[in-house]
Structures are given as C-alpha cells and as structure tokens.
Coordinates of C-alpha atoms in Angstrom, one line a residue:
M1 CA 74.4 -48.7 211.1
K2 CA 76.0 -46.6 213.7
R3 CA 78.2 -45.1 211.0
L4 CA 75.1 -44.0 208.9
V5 CA 73.6 -42.4 212.0
F6 CA 76.8 -40.5 212.7
L7 CA 77.0 -39.2 209.1
A8 CA 73.4 -38.0 209.2
V9 CA 73.8 -36.2 212.5
T10 CA 77.0 -34.6 211.2
A11 CA 75.2 -33.4 208.0
L12 CA 72.3 -31.8 210.0
A13 CA 74.7 -30.1 212.3
S14 CA 76.6 -28.4 209.4
I15 CA 73.5 -26.7 208.0
P16 CA 73.4 -23.8 210.5
L17 CA 77.2 -23.5 210.1
S18 CA 76.8 -23.0 206.3
A19 CA 74.1 -20.3 206.8
Q20 CA 76.5 -18.5 209.2
V21 CA 79.2 -18.6 206.5
V22 CA 76.8 -17.0 204.0
T23 CA 75.9 -14.3 206.4
D24 CA 79.5 -13.6 207.2
D25 CA 80.3 -13.3 203.5
F26 CA 77.4 -10.9 202.9
D27 CA 78.5 -8.7 205.9
K28 CA 82.1 -8.8 204.5
F29 CA 80.8 -7.7 201.1
I30 CA 78.9 -4.7 202.7
Q31 CA 82.0 -3.8 204.6
E32 CA 84.1 -3.9 201.5
E33 CA 81.6 -1.7 199.6
N34 CA 81.7 0.8 202.5
A35 CA 85.4 0.7 202.5
S36 CA 85.4 1.2 198.7
F37 CA 83.3 4.3 199.2
D38 CA 85.7 5.7 201.8
K39 CA 88.6 4.8 199.6
F40 CA 87.3 6.7 196.6
I41 CA 85.6 9.6 198.4
D42 CA 87.7 11.1 201.1
D43 CA 86.4 12.9 204.2
A44 CA 86.6 16.3 202.6
N45 CA 84.5 15.4 199.6
K46 CA 82.0 13.4 201.7
E47 CA 81.4 16.3 203.9
F48 CA 81.1 18.7 201.0
I49 CA 78.6 16.4 199.2
E50 CA 76.4 16.4 202.3
F51 CA 76.4 20.2 202.4
L52 CA 75.5 20.2 198.7
R53 CA 72.3 18.3 199.6
H54 CA 71.2 21.0 202.1
P55 CA 69.0 23.9 200.8
W56 CA 71.1 26.5 199.0
K57 CA 70.9 30.1 200.1
K58 CA 69.2 32.7 198.0
A59 CA 70.9 35.9 197.0
E60 CA 69.6 38.7 194.8
A61 CA 72.1 40.7 192.9
K62 CA 71.4 43.8 190.9
K63 CA 72.8 44.1 187.5
P64 CA 76.4 45.4 187.7
V65 CA 77.3 48.8 186.4
E66 CA 78.8 48.3 183.0
R67 CA 82.5 48.8 182.8
H68 CA 83.4 52.2 181.4
T69 CA 86.1 52.1 178.8
K70 CA 88.9 54.4 179.6
P71 CA 88.5 57.7 177.7
E72 CA 91.2 58.0 175.0
P73 CA 91.9 60.5 172.3
P74 CA 90.1 59.4 169.2
K75 CA 93.2 60.3 167.2
P76 CA 96.8 60.6 168.3
V77 CA 98.1 64.1 168.8
I78 CA 100.6 65.2 166.1
Y79 CA 103.5 67.3 167.2
D80 CA 103.5 70.9 165.8
E81 CA 106.8 72.7 166.2
Q82 CA 105.3 76.1 165.6
K83 CA 102.8 75.6 168.5
H84 CA 105.2 73.7 170.7
P85 CA 108.8 74.7 169.9
E86 CA 111.6 72.7 171.3
D87 CA 112.9 75.6 173.3
T88 CA 109.6 75.8 175.3
P89 CA 110.5 76.2 179.0
P90 CA 110.0 72.9 180.7
V91 CA 107.4 72.4 183.4
E92 CA 107.2 70.1 186.4
L93 CA 104.0 68.1 186.3
T94 CA 101.7 68.0 189.3
I95 CA 101.4 64.6 190.8
K96 CA 98.0 63.7 192.2
D97 CA 98.9 60.3 193.7
I98 CA 101.2 57.3 193.3
L99 CA 99.6 54.0 192.6
N100 CA 101.1 50.5 192.7
Q101 CA 100.2 47.8 190.2
T102 CA 96.8 49.3 189.3
T103 CA 95.3 52.3 187.7
I104 CA 92.5 54.7 188.4
E105 CA 90.6 52.5 186.0
G106 CA 90.8 49.8 188.6
Q107 CA 88.2 51.7 190.6
Q108 CA 85.7 51.4 187.7
R109 CA 84.4 48.1 189.0
P110 CA 80.9 46.7 188.7
T111 CA 78.7 47.5 191.7
V112 CA 76.7 44.6 193.0
E113 CA 74.3 44.8 195.9
V114 CA 73.3 41.5 197.4
K115 CA 70.3 41.1 199.7
N116 CA 69.2 38.2 201.9
V117 CA 72.7 36.9 202.1
D118 CA 72.2 34.8 205.3
Q119 CA 75.6 33.3 206.0
L120 CA 77.0 34.0 202.6
T121 CA 78.4 37.4 203.8
F122 CA 78.6 39.0 200.4
D123 CA 79.6 42.6 200.4
K124 CA 80.8 45.2 198.1
P125 CA 84.5 44.8 197.1
T126 CA 86.9 47.3 198.5
P127 CA 90.0 48.6 196.6
K128 CA 92.2 47.3 199.4
A129 CA 92.9 44.1 197.6
Q130 CA 94.4 46.0 194.6
P131 CA 97.8 47.1 195.9
Q132 CA 100.4 44.4 195.8
P133 CA 103.9 44.5 197.3
K134 CA 105.6 43.2 194.2
P135 CA 107.0 46.4 192.7
T136 CA 110.1 46.2 194.9
P137 CA 112.0 43.8 192.6
K138 CA 112.1 46.3 189.8
P139 CA 115.0 48.4 191.1
T140 CA 117.2 45.4 191.4
V141 CA 116.4 44.4 187.9
I142 CA 117.1 47.9 186.6
V143 CA 120.5 47.9 188.1
A144 CA 121.4 44.7 186.3
K145 CA 120.0 46.0 183.1
Q146 CA 122.1 49.1 183.2
N147 CA 125.0 46.9 182.2
T148 CA 123.2 45.7 179.1
P149 CA 124.8 48.3 176.7
T150 CA 128.2 47.1 177.7
I151 CA 127.1 43.5 177.5
I152 CA 125.8 44.0 174.0
G153 CA 129.2 45.2 172.9
G154 CA 130.7 42.2 174.7
N155 CA 128.7 39.8 172.6
T156 CA 131.3 39.9 169.9
P157 CA 133.8 37.7 171.7
K158 CA 131.3 34.9 171.1
A159 CA 132.7 34.7 167.6
E160 CA 135.9 33.2 169.1
P161 CA 134.4 29.8 169.5
A162 CA 134.5 29.7 165.7
K163 CA 138.2 28.6 166.2
P164 CA 137.1 25.1 166.6
Q165 CA 137.0 25.1 162.8
A166 CA 140.2 23.1 163.3
T167 CA 138.0 20.1 163.1
P168 CA 138.7 19.6 159.4
D169 CA 142.3 18.8 160.4
K170 CA 141.1 15.5 162.0
P171 CA 139.5 14.0 158.9
Q172 CA 142.4 14.9 156.7
P173 CA 144.8 12.1 157.8
V174 CA 142.1 9.5 158.1
A175 CA 140.0 10.3 155.1
P176 CA 142.6 10.0 152.4
K177 CA 143.6 6.5 153.6
A178 CA 140.1 5.2 153.9
E179 CA 138.8 6.7 150.7
P180 CA 141.1 4.8 148.3
T181 CA 140.1 1.4 149.7
T182 CA 136.4 2.0 149.7
P183 CA 136.1 3.3 146.2
A184 CA 138.0 0.4 144.9
K185 CA 135.3 -2.0 145.9
P186 CA 132.3 0.1 144.8
Q187 CA 133.9 0.5 141.4
T188 CA 133.1 -3.1 140.5
T189 CA 129.9 -3.5 142.4
P190 CA 128.2 -0.3 141.1
V191 CA 128.6 -1.6 137.5
K192 CA 126.0 -4.3 138.1
P193 CA 123.4 -2.2 140.0
Q194 CA 123.8 0.7 137.6
P195 CA 121.1 -0.5 135.2
V196 CA 118.7 -1.0 138.2
A197 CA 119.5 2.3 139.8
P198 CA 118.4 4.5 137.0
K199 CA 115.0 2.8 136.9
A200 CA 114.6 3.4 140.6
E201 CA 115.8 7.0 140.4
P202 CA 112.8 8.4 138.7
T203 CA 110.5 7.0 141.4
T204 CA 112.7 8.0 144.4
P205 CA 113.0 11.7 143.6
A206 CA 109.2 11.9 144.0
K207 CA 109.5 10.4 147.5
P208 CA 112.2 12.8 148.8
Q209 CA 110.0 15.7 147.8
T210 CA 107.2 14.6 150.1
T211 CA 109.3 13.3 153.0
P212 CA 111.0 16.7 153.7
V213 CA 107.6 18.4 153.9
K214 CA 106.6 16.3 156.9
P215 CA 109.6 17.0 159.2
Q216 CA 109.7 20.7 158.5
P217 CA 108.3 23.3 161.0
K218 CA 105.4 21.6 162.7
P219 CA 107.1 18.4 163.9
K220 CA 109.9 20.7 165.3
A221 CA 107.4 22.9 167.2
K222 CA 105.8 19.9 169.0
P223 CA 108.8 18.3 170.5
A224 CA 109.9 21.8 171.7
M225 CA 106.9 21.7 174.1
Q226 CA 107.8 18.1 175.2
S227 CA 104.3 17.3 176.3
S228 CA 102.9 13.8 176.4
L229 CA 99.5 15.3 175.9
Q230 CA 100.3 15.8 172.2
K231 CA 100.3 12.1 171.6
E232 CA 97.1 10.1 171.4
F233 CA 96.6 7.3 173.9
Y234 CA 93.9 5.0 175.1
P235 CA 91.4 5.9 176.3
S236 CA 91.7 9.6 175.4
V237 CA 89.7 12.5 173.9
A238 CA 91.1 15.2 171.7
I239 CA 90.7 18.8 172.7
N240 CA 91.6 22.1 171.0
Y241 CA 93.5 24.1 173.6
C242 CA 94.4 27.6 172.2
N243 CA 94.8 26.3 168.6
T244 CA 96.9 23.3 169.9
K245 CA 95.6 19.7 169.7
L246 CA 96.0 17.8 172.9
Y247 CA 94.7 14.5 174.3
I248 CA 93.2 14.0 177.7
D249 CA 92.1 10.9 179.6
A250 CA 88.5 9.9 178.7
S251 CA 87.7 7.9 181.8
M252 CA 85.3 10.6 183.0
K253 CA 83.4 11.0 179.7
G254 CA 79.7 10.7 180.2
V255 CA 80.1 9.9 184.0
I256 CA 77.4 12.5 184.8
N257 CA 74.3 13.7 183.1
I258 CA 72.6 16.4 185.3
T259 CA 69.1 17.1 184.0
S260 CA 68.2 19.2 187.0
S261 CA 70.0 22.0 188.8
Q262 CA 68.4 21.2 192.2
E263 CA 70.5 20.4 195.2
C264 CA 70.2 16.6 195.3
A265 CA 70.8 16.3 191.6
V266 CA 74.0 18.4 191.8
A267 CA 75.1 16.5 194.9
D268 CA 74.6 13.1 193.1
G269 CA 76.6 14.3 190.2
Y270 CA 79.4 15.6 192.4
E271 CA 79.4 12.2 194.2
A272 CA 79.6 10.3 190.9
L273 CA 82.6 12.4 190.0
C274 CA 84.3 11.5 193.3
R275 CA 83.6 7.8 192.6
S276 CA 85.0 8.0 189.1
N277 CA 88.5 7.4 187.9
Y278 CA 89.3 11.1 187.9
K279 CA 93.0 11.1 189.0
P280 CA 94.3 10.6 185.4
L281 CA 92.5 13.8 184.3
I282 CA 93.9 15.7 187.3
A283 CA 97.3 14.5 186.2
N284 CA 96.6 15.8 182.7
C285 CA 95.8 19.2 184.1
Q286 CA 99.0 19.3 186.1
Q287 CA 101.0 18.0 183.2
A288 CA 99.7 20.7 180.9
Q289 CA 100.5 23.4 183.5
K290 CA 104.1 22.1 183.7
D291 CA 104.7 21.5 180.0
F292 CA 103.2 24.7 178.7
R293 CA 104.2 26.9 181.6
L294 CA 100.7 27.9 182.3
N295 CA 99.6 30.4 185.0
D296 CA 96.5 29.7 187.0
W297 CA 94.3 31.2 184.4
G298 CA 95.8 28.7 181.9
V299 CA 94.9 25.8 184.2
F300 CA 91.3 27.2 184.5
L301 CA 91.0 27.4 180.7
F302 CA 92.4 23.8 180.4
V303 CA 89.8 22.6 182.9
K304 CA 87.0 24.4 181.1
T305 CA 88.1 23.0 177.7
A306 CA 88.4 19.4 179.1
A307 CA 85.0 19.6 180.9
E308 CA 83.3 20.7 177.7
A309 CA 84.8 17.8 175.8
L310 CA 83.8 15.2 178.5
C311 CA 80.2 16.4 179.3
N312 CA 77.1 16.3 177.2
D313 CA 75.2 19.2 178.8
E314 CA 76.0 22.6 180.3
N315 CA 75.1 21.8 183.9
S316 CA 77.2 18.7 184.0
C317 CA 80.1 20.8 182.6
I318 CA 79.7 23.3 185.4
V319 CA 79.7 20.6 188.1
M320 CA 82.8 19.0 186.6
Q321 CA 84.6 22.3 186.4
Q322 CA 84.1 23.0 190.1
F323 CA 85.0 19.4 191.0
L324 CA 88.3 19.6 189.0
L325 CA 89.2 23.1 190.2
N326 CA 88.5 22.2 193.8
E327 CA 90.6 19.0 193.5
L328 CA 93.4 21.2 192.1
G329 CA 93.1 23.5 195.1
Y330 CA 91.3 26.5 193.5
R331 CA 88.4 28.4 194.9
A332 CA 85.3 27.9 192.7
K333 CA 81.6 27.9 193.7
M334 CA 78.5 26.7 191.7
A335 CA 75.3 28.6 191.8
R336 CA 71.8 28.0 190.4
R337 CA 70.0 30.8 188.6
G338 CA 66.8 31.8 190.2
D339 CA 64.9 32.2 186.9
R340 CA 65.9 29.1 185.0
N341 CA 67.3 25.6 185.3
Q342 CA 70.9 26.7 184.8
L343 CA 74.1 26.4 186.9
L344 CA 76.7 29.2 187.0
L345 CA 80.3 29.0 188.1
F346 CA 82.0 31.7 190.1
V347 CA 85.8 31.6 190.4
A348 CA 87.9 33.6 192.8
T349 CA 90.8 35.6 191.3
D350 CA 93.8 37.4 192.8
C351 CA 93.1 40.7 191.1
M352 CA 90.2 42.8 189.7
V353 CA 88.5 41.4 186.7
Y354 CA 86.2 43.7 184.6
G355 CA 83.0 43.2 182.8
H356 CA 81.8 40.1 184.8
P357 CA 79.3 40.0 187.7
Y358 CA 80.7 38.8 191.0
F359 CA 80.3 38.6 194.8
T360 CA 82.8 39.0 197.6
K361 CA 83.3 36.5 200.3
E362 CA 86.1 36.4 202.9
G363 CA 87.9 39.3 201.1
L364 CA 88.0 37.5 197.7
N365 CA 86.0 38.4 194.6
Y366 CA 84.3 35.5 192.9
Y367 CA 83.5 36.2 189.2
N368 CA 81.1 34.6 186.8
I369 CA 83.7 34.4 184.0
N370 CA 81.2 33.0 181.5
G371 CA 78.5 35.7 182.0
T372 CA 78.1 39.4 182.0
E373 CA 74.6 39.6 183.6
A374 CA 73.9 39.7 187.3
C375 CA 71.0 37.7 188.4
T376 CA 69.2 36.1 191.4
F377 CA 71.0 32.9 192.3
Y378 CA 71.1 30.1 194.9
M379 CA 74.4 28.9 196.3
C380 CA 75.7 26.3 198.8
N381 CA 76.9 28.1 201.9
Q382 CA 79.8 25.7 202.4
D383 CA 83.1 25.6 200.5
S384 CA 85.1 22.5 199.7
K385 CA 88.0 22.1 202.1
K386 CA 90.2 21.5 199.2
A387 CA 89.5 24.9 197.7
K388 CA 92.2 27.1 199.2
T389 CA 93.7 29.5 196.6
P390 CA 92.3 32.0 194.1
V391 CA 93.1 31.8 190.4
A392 CA 96.2 34.0 189.7
M393 CA 95.9 36.1 186.6
R394 CA 99.4 37.4 186.5
L395 CA 102.0 35.8 184.3
N396 CA 105.4 34.8 185.7
N397 CA 106.3 32.9 182.5
V398 CA 105.1 33.2 178.9
P399 CA 103.0 30.2 178.1
A400 CA 104.8 27.8 175.8
L401 CA 102.2 27.8 173.1
N402 CA 103.8 28.0 169.6
S403 CA 101.3 26.8 167.1
G404 CA 100.3 28.8 164.0
V405 CA 103.2 31.2 163.7
V406 CA 102.5 34.4 161.7
S407 CA 105.0 37.0 160.4
R408 CA 104.6 40.7 161.1
Q409 CA 106.7 43.8 160.4
R410 CA 106.7 47.2 162.0
T411 CA 108.6 50.2 160.4
N412 CA 108.9 53.8 161.5
K413 CA 107.8 56.6 159.3
A414 CA 111.3 57.5 158.3
G415 CA 112.0 54.0 157.2
N416 CA 115.3 53.7 159.0
V417 CA 114.0 51.4 161.8
S418 CA 112.2 48.2 160.8
V419 CA 111.5 45.1 163.0
S420 CA 110.3 41.7 161.6
V421 CA 108.9 39.2 164.1
N422 CA 107.1 35.9 164.2
V423 CA 104.1 35.8 166.5
S424 CA 102.4 32.6 167.9
K425 CA 98.8 32.4 167.0
S426 CA 98.1 30.0 169.9
L427 CA 99.7 32.5 172.3
M428 CA 97.4 35.2 170.9
D429 CA 94.4 32.9 171.5
F430 CA 95.5 32.4 175.0
Y431 CA 95.8 36.2 175.7
A432 CA 92.5 36.8 174.0
S433 CA 90.8 34.3 176.3
M434 CA 91.8 36.3 179.4
P435 CA 89.2 38.8 180.8
Q436 CA 90.3 42.3 181.3
C437 CA 92.4 42.6 184.4
D438 CA 94.4 45.2 186.4
Y439 CA 96.8 47.2 184.2
G440 CA 99.8 45.7 186.1
V441 CA 99.0 42.3 184.7
Y442 CA 100.0 43.6 181.3
A443 CA 102.8 46.0 182.3
K444 CA 104.7 43.4 184.3
A445 CA 104.2 40.4 182.0
P446 CA 107.3 38.8 180.5
V447 CA 107.7 38.7 176.7
A448 CA 108.0 35.6 174.6
G449 CA 111.7 34.7 174.2
S450 CA 111.7 34.3 170.4
L451 CA 109.9 37.6 169.8
A452 CA 112.0 39.4 172.4
Q453 CA 115.2 38.2 170.6
E454 CA 113.9 39.4 167.2
V455 CA 112.8 42.8 168.5
L456 CA 115.8 43.5 170.8
G457 CA 118.3 41.9 168.4
T458 CA 117.2 44.4 165.7
L459 CA 117.0 47.5 167.9
R460 CA 120.1 46.9 170.0
P461 CA 122.7 47.7 167.3
L462 CA 120.8 50.9 166.4
V463 CA 121.0 52.3 170.0
Q464 CA 124.4 51.0 170.8
G465 CA 126.9 53.8 171.1
K466 CA 124.3 56.5 171.2
S467 CA 123.7 58.9 174.1
E468 CA 120.7 58.2 176.4
V469 CA 118.8 61.0 174.8
D470 CA 119.4 59.9 171.2
A471 CA 118.7 56.2 172.0
A472 CA 115.5 57.1 173.8
N473 CA 114.4 59.3 171.0
L474 CA 115.0 56.6 168.4
L475 CA 112.9 54.1 170.4
L476 CA 110.2 56.7 171.1
N477 CA 109.9 57.6 167.4
F478 CA 109.7 53.9 166.4
V479 CA 106.8 53.4 168.7
Q480 CA 105.1 56.6 167.7
T481 CA 105.3 56.1 164.0
G482 CA 105.7 52.4 163.5
F483 CA 102.4 51.3 164.9
K484 CA 98.9 52.4 163.7
Y485 CA 96.8 54.0 166.3
A486 CA 93.2 53.0 167.1
T487 CA 91.1 53.0 170.3
D488 CA 90.0 49.7 171.7
E489 CA 86.4 50.7 171.1
E490 CA 87.2 51.2 167.4
Q491 CA 89.2 47.9 167.0
F492 CA 87.3 45.6 169.4
G493 CA 84.2 47.3 170.7
F494 CA 85.5 47.0 174.3
E495 CA 88.5 47.9 176.4
K496 CA 91.4 45.5 175.8
P497 CA 94.9 46.2 177.2
F498 CA 97.7 44.5 175.2
F499 CA 100.6 42.3 176.2
V500 CA 103.7 43.4 174.3
E501 CA 103.4 40.5 171.8
E502 CA 99.9 41.7 170.8
L503 CA 101.1 45.0 169.5
F504 CA 102.9 43.1 166.7
Y505 CA 99.9 40.9 166.0
Y506 CA 96.9 43.2 165.9
P507 CA 96.8 46.0 163.2
A508 CA 96.5 48.9 165.7
C509 CA 97.0 49.9 169.3
D510 CA 96.2 52.7 171.7
C511 CA 98.1 54.9 174.2
E512 CA 98.1 52.2 177.0
D513 CA 99.6 49.6 174.7
R514 CA 102.3 51.9 173.3
S515 CA 103.3 52.9 176.8
V516 CA 103.7 49.2 177.8
L517 CA 105.9 48.6 174.7
F518 CA 108.0 51.7 175.1
G519 CA 108.6 51.0 178.8
W520 CA 109.7 47.5 178.0
L521 CA 112.1 48.6 175.3
V522 CA 113.7 51.3 177.6
R523 CA 114.2 48.9 180.4
E524 CA 115.6 46.1 178.2
L525 CA 117.8 48.2 175.9
L526 CA 118.8 51.2 178.0
G527 CA 118.5 49.8 181.5
L528 CA 116.5 52.8 182.8
D529 CA 113.6 53.0 185.1
V530 CA 110.2 53.8 183.7
V531 CA 106.9 55.0 185.4
Y532 CA 103.5 55.4 183.7
L533 CA 101.6 58.6 183.7
D534 CA 97.9 58.2 184.1
Y535 CA 96.1 61.3 182.9
P536 CA 92.3 61.8 183.0
N537 CA 92.0 60.5 179.4
H538 CA 95.5 59.4 178.4
I539 CA 98.5 57.3 179.4
A540 CA 102.1 58.1 178.7
T541 CA 105.5 57.3 180.3
A542 CA 108.4 59.1 182.1
V543 CA 112.0 57.9 182.2
Q544 CA 114.6 58.3 184.9
F545 CA 117.7 59.3 182.8
K546 CA 121.2 59.2 184.4
G547 CA 122.3 62.5 183.0
D548 CA 120.7 65.9 182.8
V549 CA 117.9 65.9 180.3
K550 CA 115.9 68.9 179.3
G551 CA 112.1 68.8 179.1
D552 CA 109.0 68.4 181.1
F553 CA 109.5 66.3 184.2
L554 CA 108.1 65.1 187.5
T555 CA 109.8 64.1 190.7
V556 CA 109.1 60.8 192.3
D557 CA 110.8 59.9 195.6
G558 CA 113.4 62.6 195.0
K559 CA 114.2 61.3 191.5
R560 CA 113.6 63.2 188.3
Y561 CA 111.6 61.4 185.5
T562 CA 111.4 63.0 182.1
V563 CA 108.2 62.8 180.1
C564 CA 108.2 60.5 177.1
D565 CA 104.9 60.2 175.2
P566 CA 104.6 57.3 172.7
T567 CA 101.3 58.8 171.4
Y568 CA 102.5 62.4 170.9
I569 CA 103.5 61.7 167.3
G570 CA 106.8 63.3 166.3
A571 CA 107.5 64.8 169.7
S572 CA 110.9 64.2 171.4
I573 CA 111.5 63.2 174.9
G574 CA 110.6 65.9 177.5
M575 CA 107.5 67.0 175.5
T576 CA 104.0 66.8 177.0
M577 CA 100.8 67.2 175.0
P578 CA 99.9 70.9 175.3
N579 CA 96.5 70.2 176.8
L580 CA 98.0 68.0 179.5
R581 CA 100.9 70.2 180.8
S582 CA 98.8 71.7 183.5
A583 CA 96.7 68.6 184.3
G584 CA 97.3 66.5 187.4
V585 CA 98.7 63.1 186.8
S586 CA 98.7 59.8 188.7
I587 CA 102.0 57.8 188.8
L588 CA 101.8 54.1 188.1
R589 CA 104.8 52.1 189.3
Y590 CA 105.5 48.4 188.6

C-alpha cells in the first residue's frame, strides 16, 4: 500500500516538471530561430533592411539635356594635290589645351537639377572626376615597343626548334623489329574477319562523317574558356550571356514577387533575398568574372541577365540586382518613380556615361542605365554598408567571349595591303551592351589576342625594313582607304565610339574610330608615341617620329608631333585638312 502511495505522489510531482521541459524546449526553439535569422542576415543587411522600411526621400529631377553627337564631316575629305601640294610650307598647329583620358565631348553631359533633396545631397556633376592619373605608363610601354622592329626580325630563329625533326630516328630501330612480328599474326586472323569487315564498312563510313562534325570548332572554343558555368548542373537555370549559353544556380528563382514598389514591400523582398540561399549565385558571378576576364561592367551585365532569368516581374528584378551588386561590393541604389508603380536602379560608375539620367552623391555619378528619361523619384537615404566601389567601365583585359566567330577582310584602295580577321560575335555583343563612355575607355582598351595576331602578323612584314616615314604612310593609307566612312548618326542613329575590333566587324567607321585604330597600329608596329587631335568637328592623330619629318606639326612638352590624319583620304603624313590648319586643337593623351 505504501508503495502505491509513493508512486502516485511521484507521478503528481513530475507534472510541473514536464511542463517546464516543454516551456524550455519552446524557448530554445525561439532562440534557434533568432539565431538562424542572425546567421543568414548579417548586421549590415539587417540595418539596411530597417532603413528601407523608413519613408524614402523625394527628389524631382528635370529631364536631362540630350547628349549632342560630336559634329563630324558628313563625308571624308579627299586629298587634292593641286589645292594642297606636297611642298606646301608646314605650319605649327595652335594648341588650345591638353586633356588627359577625356575629350571636350566629355563636357557634353546631361544637366540634371534636383530639388527637395533633404539628405540626399544631389548636385550637378563637376568635370573634376574626369582626369585620371593613368596616362603615365604609356612612355614606358613605348620605350619597350621601340624594339619591336628588331624583335620582328628576330622571330626567324624560332625556326631552329624544327631541328627536333630527329625524332624519326627513334622509331627506325624499334619499328622494323616490331613490325615483322605483329603483321605475321594479323595475316592469319584477318582472313576470318574479312567477310564480316566489308559488311560493317558500309555502315561505319556514315558514322565517321557525323562524329568529326561534333568535335570541330564549337567544342574547342568552350574548353578554351574553362568555365564550369558552361555545364548544366542541378538546380540550374540557363541564361544567354552575350551569345554564350551559361548555367547559374536556381536556388533564388521565384524567391521574391514584389507587387508593390512601396517601402515595406521592397524591404520584405530584400529581407527574403537575405534569407535565401544566395551564396551559390554570388559564386557564379565571381566565377564568370574570373573565367571570362570580365571588367566591372561585365559583372553588372551578368547580374542583370541572371536577375531577369530568376525573377518573374520587373520590380523583383530591380531589387535582386541591387542585392547582388551590393553583396559583390558595388554601389547601386533603388528608386521608386513618382508617377507609377515602378522601381529604377541607379549604378555608380568610375567615368562619365552619356545618354542616361543620373544624380551625384559623395562625388560619384549614379546612372539609370536602363532609362533615358529623368523623372521624379523616391529613394532610400541610406546605402548598404557593403556597397563600396563604383562600377569600372575601363577594360584591363579583353573579355574571353569567343562564340559566333565571323570572318572579315579589309583591303586598301591600291590592293597591295589586305588583312583578313576573325571577329567574335559574342565580344561584339558585349561591346554593344556598354553605354557610351569617355573616349579614353576606347583609346586605351587592349585588343583581342587572336585578332591582334592576325592584323599585326599581316602588316608587320610589310613595314619591316622601311623607314619610319614610309612605314607610317603605309599604315595611314591602309586606314584611310581600307575602311568605309560613315558617321555614327548614319550608321547607328547615335554616337558610338568603337573599340579596335569593332572597326573590322561593322561595315563603316568615323574619324574617331580611325584615329583609335591608327594610333594602335603605330604603337604596336613602329613603337612610336601618338596623341589625338581634337578639333571642333574632327579627330585626327599626331606621331612623335624619331627622325626629322617634314609636314604640319605641334609641340607637346618640348617634343615634336607630326600630323597624321586617317580621314584625310590620300594625304601623306604631315598634311592637315586645309580648313583645319589655322584652327585651334586640343591634345588628348592616353
């Protein structure tokens, strides 16, 4: 009896203890959930999300002044020996100013006036951000390139390695001994399989015809990039990045669906992205930058393409773009249009970008890359602490995009200089995606290795052994007469400076593009320094020759530069267009 009473008392005493255990488990669950929140959303993102929930500041921006296309001669000037004989006394051109890494055109920026800025501190951009201290490396490069003519001649010793042709000596002693033994065996065995072989032969020839087709050019181009993003994996989504099929992680697909552009809806969407499994996609962005040698613009384009594939609506796409760009360290800011339920994305860049509305904050210009119309908008005053750097537009490497190769040929009027090249369509798509930037972005850009080898490899033997004057005249005439002329307005309807590769891809080019190409050829083949001449309605070049060269010239830092105009068709070095001989000129140095 006593035992039963003891058991009953013990059971009753355990009831509050069990309740305490349940309570403790619930508290532990809440703590784990809070810890999970802290784990997936770091302090920087939590703070930024709270700022997103606060009322955004209103700004009223006037429509920006449309970018003026640089005036260009509608037709290239043809050299007339009677009007401009070769013995015309040379003149020294008047220099108005010397500019670094930009042009006068760089001052033709959209003007945006912003009112009611509160703490946004928007202001009109100043041209102080344009000059960059990077032109200094040029002299060192030029000194090295001066040796190229001798190096070209020194390429012939490379034929000596052909001596290892002695390799056939190795198989001679071994082959004869091994051959007699092996054929002796097959002579008996092939007799039996012979009747079967002829029957199989008619079917096998059809197979080899199809198999070689697969491994030809396309499979070789893909491994050259060595990117894991070209292989499908699970879970993944396919994207078309500059005519190149890639696969990205699909974990973030459909994570957000923002039906409203109001503060709380945007903050909820940003928080959902922070909670999601986003790190694999960040890794994809970094992998693409590494494998394809992308500059910051290339990363921005990759983020934009990925967000469009993962989101079902435009507003969600904008929020995801800012989230990914901020996580990658780039300065990007969302804004809500004042006249509609639409989000905008402003991105800071390291140079002037034309044709897009923008505002200035802390000395940086933020551009609405996807739009051309200024409007009233609302924007969060606070930036993400992870957003530290602007998007760099300049190219230190040529993007490794090699899909869709097309062949092009350029021949001068005399027919004695002809260059055939292969141009990557995907690289052209990449260049076409870039908004118009400062002139220095194009003049200083490297050239694709394969195209550079084809162009320089063809022209180098033609200039080798010639004097500086004769070699420069050959290159000048090739650019003057080997490329069709057209203004950007005629060809595109807007101003579009070219990278060197684009001159061989598009059917025509203008004076700016010809100057970039000629300057590159002179530096690479002759090892001479080149400056660009920015006239009121024209761009040409001037070359610093080593010897005494006759013709129109100008003096820069005590050094003589002789005029070379790639758009003065048929003119030799030292000849300036008659209407420009007395005009002041600005010097562009890169």
